[in-house]
Structures are given as structure tokens and as C-alpha cells.
Amino acid sequence: GVFLGSSQPISVSASASAANMGMRGGNIYARDVDLTLLDVNAQDGTATSGGNIFASATTTLNIAGSTIQGGLASEEGGGIFAGGALTLTDSTVRFNTVQGTSEVSGGGIHAEDGGTIINALISGNNLFATGTGGATGGGLALAGAFEISESEIANNFVEVSGDDAASGGGIH
């Protein structure tokens, strides 16, 4: 994958990253940066958090015209983990999965600091939990103030076994 960290804004456009593995951000790991991803295809990444993309709490993440798909995480954010503010525009987040044993969240996106989602498709994301702790947000697990408009959030699922509690197949 790619590590991006800088005191200057970084923009990545018209590129692809696929089938990488890391502890955070299988394809892209961003820390301490304002990151813009434009027309990017990030797919099939594997990580503990942020199967395809991990952005730390000190990162502002802007994604436009991109596809984030097929990511796998064991804790949170199958497609995207956004610790800082997230803006997602004209993009697709699909077929991502979080599969873990406790307190799993955000099959498609786990976002902790608010943001905006405009004209996006969030679909076919899955969250599977075994053990204890619960599972939240098959498509989206959101914290902070979010504005979502002109978007489709469909066919996302949460499945638990044992004593886990499940909530928010689409949004939690």
C-alpha cells in the first residue's frame, strides 16, 4: 500500500491501488495530511481498520469520483476508516466487509469526526460479528455531524452470532 503523511495538502488522481495488506489501510494509510483522492479505484485491500483506506484523526479526507470496493477489515471500516472529517462526492463504496469477534463497525465506512456525503452509492457492504461487543453500521457507522444528500444507501447488512447486538444495517 501507500503511506501519505505531510504538512502540505496531497492530491492523488486517476490511479488505482489493489490487493494490498496492512495493519491500517490496506491500500492507503494517511496521517497528518489533507488528502484528496480524485478518480481513484481502491479495491481488495485488507487491514485491521480501513480495509482499503485509513485516514487518521489528524487527516482530512476528500474523495471524489472514486470507487472503493472489496475491502476487508477485522475491526472497523471495511472500505474506509476516517478518523478526521470526511467528504465523499460522486463516488461508490461497495462490497466491503468487516468480519471480527467484538465491537465491529462500518462495513463500508467508519467515520468518527463528521462530514458530508453527496451523490454517493453505498451498497452491498457487510458486517459480521462473533463473540461479544456488538456490530454497528453495515453500510455506514457515523459519529459527529453528517450531511447526506442525493445518495443511495442500499443492500448493506449486519449479521451477528452469539450474544452480540446488531444495529443499523444501512446507517448507525
Short mmCIF file of C-alpha atoms in Angstrom, two decimals:
data_model
loop_
_atom_site.label_atom_id
_atom_site.label_comp_id
_atom_site.label_asym_id
_atom_site.label_seq_id
_atom_site.Cartn_x
_atom_site.Cartn_y
_atom_site.Cartn_z
CA GLY A 1 0.00 0.00 0.00
CA VAL A 2 0.85 3.69 0.15
CA PHE A 3 1.68 5.79 3.23
CA LEU A 4 0.88 9.50 2.90
CA GLY A 5 1.94 11.97 5.58
CA SER A 6 2.88 15.60 5.07
CA SER A 7 2.34 19.09 6.39
CA GLN A 8 1.26 20.04 2.85
CA PRO A 9 -2.00 19.00 1.14
CA ILE A 10 -1.70 15.93 -1.10
CA SER A 11 -3.85 15.14 -4.13
CA VAL A 12 -3.94 11.75 -5.87
CA SER A 13 -5.87 11.44 -9.11
CA ALA A 14 -6.65 8.89 -11.81
CA SER A 15 -4.91 5.99 -10.10
CA ALA A 16 -5.57 2.51 -8.77
CA SER A 17 -4.40 0.55 -5.76
CA ALA A 18 -5.37 -3.07 -5.31
CA ALA A 19 -4.89 -6.17 -3.18
CA ASN A 20 -2.51 -4.72 -0.59
CA MET A 21 -2.42 -5.59 3.10
CA GLY A 22 -1.54 -3.58 6.20
CA MET A 23 -2.42 -3.09 9.85
CA ARG A 24 -4.18 0.18 8.97
CA GLY A 25 -5.28 1.00 5.46
CA GLY A 26 -4.65 -1.99 3.24
CA ASN A 27 -4.20 0.22 0.17
CA ILE A 28 -3.78 3.75 1.55
CA TYR A 29 -2.72 4.95 5.02
CA ALA A 30 -2.85 8.74 5.56
CA ARG A 31 -1.70 10.60 8.67
CA ASP A 32 -1.31 14.34 9.42
CA VAL A 33 -2.41 15.46 5.95
CA ASP A 34 -5.25 17.00 3.95
CA LEU A 35 -5.76 14.24 1.36
CA THR A 36 -7.82 14.45 -1.83
CA LEU A 37 -8.48 11.30 -3.85
CA LEU A 38 -9.94 12.05 -7.30
CA ASP A 39 -10.95 9.30 -9.73
CA VAL A 40 -9.21 6.64 -7.64
CA ASN A 41 -10.04 2.94 -7.65
CA ALA A 42 -9.04 1.36 -4.32
CA GLN A 43 -10.00 -2.29 -4.10
CA ASP A 44 -9.40 -5.59 -2.37
CA GLY A 45 -7.26 -4.19 0.47
CA THR A 46 -7.04 -5.97 3.83
CA ALA A 47 -6.35 -4.38 7.24
CA THR A 48 -7.43 -4.32 10.87
CA SER A 49 -9.01 -0.87 10.29
CA GLY A 50 -9.73 0.69 6.91
CA GLY A 51 -9.58 -2.29 4.57
CA ASN A 52 -8.86 -0.04 1.60
CA ILE A 53 -8.25 3.41 3.12
CA PHE A 54 -7.26 4.51 6.63
CA ALA A 55 -7.17 8.24 7.45
CA SER A 56 -6.07 9.19 10.98
CA ALA A 57 -7.86 11.69 13.23
CA THR A 58 -5.34 14.32 12.07
CA THR A 59 -6.27 13.80 8.41
CA THR A 60 -9.00 15.49 6.39
CA LEU A 61 -10.13 13.05 3.70
CA ASN A 62 -11.82 14.20 0.47
CA ILE A 63 -12.87 11.53 -2.03
CA ALA A 64 -14.49 12.38 -5.39
CA GLY A 65 -15.35 10.37 -8.49
CA SER A 66 -13.84 7.24 -6.94
CA THR A 67 -14.70 3.60 -6.31
CA ILE A 68 -13.81 1.93 -3.02
CA GLN A 69 -14.64 -1.77 -3.16
CA GLY A 70 -13.84 -5.24 -1.93
CA GLY A 71 -12.01 -4.13 1.24
CA LEU A 72 -11.80 -6.39 4.28
CA ALA A 73 -11.19 -5.26 7.87
CA SER A 74 -11.31 -7.16 11.14
CA GLU A 75 -12.46 -4.23 13.35
CA GLU A 76 -13.83 -1.16 11.57
CA GLY A 77 -14.19 0.41 8.15
CA GLY A 78 -14.17 -2.37 5.58
CA GLY A 79 -13.81 0.20 2.81
CA ILE A 80 -12.84 3.42 4.59
CA PHE A 81 -11.84 4.38 8.13
CA ALA A 82 -11.94 8.17 8.54
CA GLY A 83 -10.72 9.43 11.90
CA GLY A 84 -10.94 13.07 10.79
CA ALA A 85 -13.51 14.87 8.65
CA LEU A 86 -14.72 13.01 5.55
CA THR A 87 -16.15 14.41 2.32
CA LEU A 88 -17.36 11.79 -0.17
CA THR A 89 -18.73 13.07 -3.51
CA ASP A 90 -19.81 11.32 -6.72
CA SER A 91 -18.32 8.03 -5.50
CA THR A 92 -19.19 4.39 -4.91
CA VAL A 93 -18.41 2.37 -1.77
CA ARG A 94 -19.47 -1.23 -2.34
CA PHE A 95 -18.80 -4.87 -1.49
CA ASN A 96 -16.64 -4.11 1.56
CA THR A 97 -16.68 -6.28 4.69
CA VAL A 98 -15.80 -6.11 8.35
CA GLN A 99 -15.56 -9.53 9.95
CA GLY A 100 -14.45 -9.73 13.56
CA THR A 101 -15.03 -11.05 17.04
CA SER A 102 -16.04 -7.98 19.05
CA GLU A 103 -17.17 -4.38 18.59
CA VAL A 104 -17.05 -4.24 14.80
CA SER A 105 -18.42 -1.28 12.85
CA GLY A 106 -18.79 0.29 9.43
CA GLY A 107 -18.89 -2.41 6.78
CA GLY A 108 -18.50 0.27 4.10
CA ILE A 109 -17.38 3.35 6.04
CA HIS A 110 -16.46 4.02 9.67
CA ALA A 111 -16.23 7.82 10.17
CA GLU A 112 -15.52 9.46 13.53
CA ASP A 113 -15.49 13.23 13.01
CA GLY A 114 -18.42 14.22 10.83
CA GLY A 115 -18.53 15.23 7.21
CA THR A 116 -20.53 15.24 4.01
CA ILE A 117 -21.71 12.53 1.62
CA ILE A 118 -23.14 13.78 -1.68
CA ASN A 119 -24.29 11.76 -4.70
CA ALA A 120 -22.77 8.51 -3.44
CA LEU A 121 -23.73 4.85 -3.73
CA ILE A 122 -23.15 2.86 -0.52
CA SER A 123 -24.20 -0.69 -1.36
CA GLY A 124 -23.52 -4.36 -0.73
CA ASN A 125 -21.34 -3.78 2.34
CA ASN A 126 -21.38 -6.35 5.15
CA LEU A 127 -20.64 -6.53 8.84
CA PHE A 128 -20.20 -9.90 10.58
CA ALA A 129 -19.56 -10.29 14.30
CA THR A 130 -19.00 -13.27 16.55
CA GLY A 131 -18.35 -13.20 20.26
CA THR A 132 -19.35 -10.18 22.34
CA GLY A 133 -19.40 -6.43 21.82
CA GLY A 134 -21.85 -5.86 19.01
CA ALA A 135 -21.93 -4.79 15.40
CA THR A 136 -22.98 -1.34 14.17
CA GLY A 137 -23.47 0.09 10.70
CA GLY A 138 -23.47 -2.40 7.84
CA GLY A 139 -23.11 0.41 5.32
CA LEU A 140 -22.11 3.40 7.45
CA ALA A 141 -21.04 3.84 11.09
CA LEU A 142 -21.02 7.61 11.61
CA ALA A 143 -20.10 9.87 14.52
CA GLY A 144 -20.21 13.64 14.56
CA ALA A 145 -22.38 15.85 12.37
CA PHE A 146 -23.01 14.41 8.90
CA GLU A 147 -24.93 15.73 5.91
CA ILE A 148 -26.01 13.08 3.42
CA SER A 149 -27.78 14.13 0.21
CA GLU A 150 -28.62 12.72 -3.22
CA SER A 151 -27.20 9.34 -2.21
CA GLU A 152 -28.34 5.73 -2.29
CA ILE A 153 -27.70 3.52 0.72
CA ALA A 154 -28.97 0.04 -0.08
CA ASN A 155 -28.40 -3.68 0.42
CA ASN A 156 -26.00 -3.36 3.35
CA PHE A 157 -26.16 -6.00 6.08
CA VAL A 158 -25.28 -6.64 9.72
CA GLU A 159 -25.10 -10.23 10.94
CA VAL A 160 -24.17 -11.38 14.43
CA SER A 161 -23.84 -14.67 16.26
CA GLY A 162 -23.67 -15.41 19.96
CA ASP A 163 -24.65 -12.63 22.36
CA ASP A 164 -23.78 -9.73 20.04
CA ALA A 165 -26.22 -6.92 19.41
CA ALA A 166 -26.69 -5.62 15.86
CA SER A 167 -27.83 -2.18 14.78
CA GLY A 168 -28.04 -0.09 11.63
CA GLY A 169 -27.96 -2.29 8.55
CA GLY A 170 -27.68 0.87 6.43
CA ILE A 171 -26.59 3.62 8.84
CA HIS A 172 -25.72 3.66 12.52
#
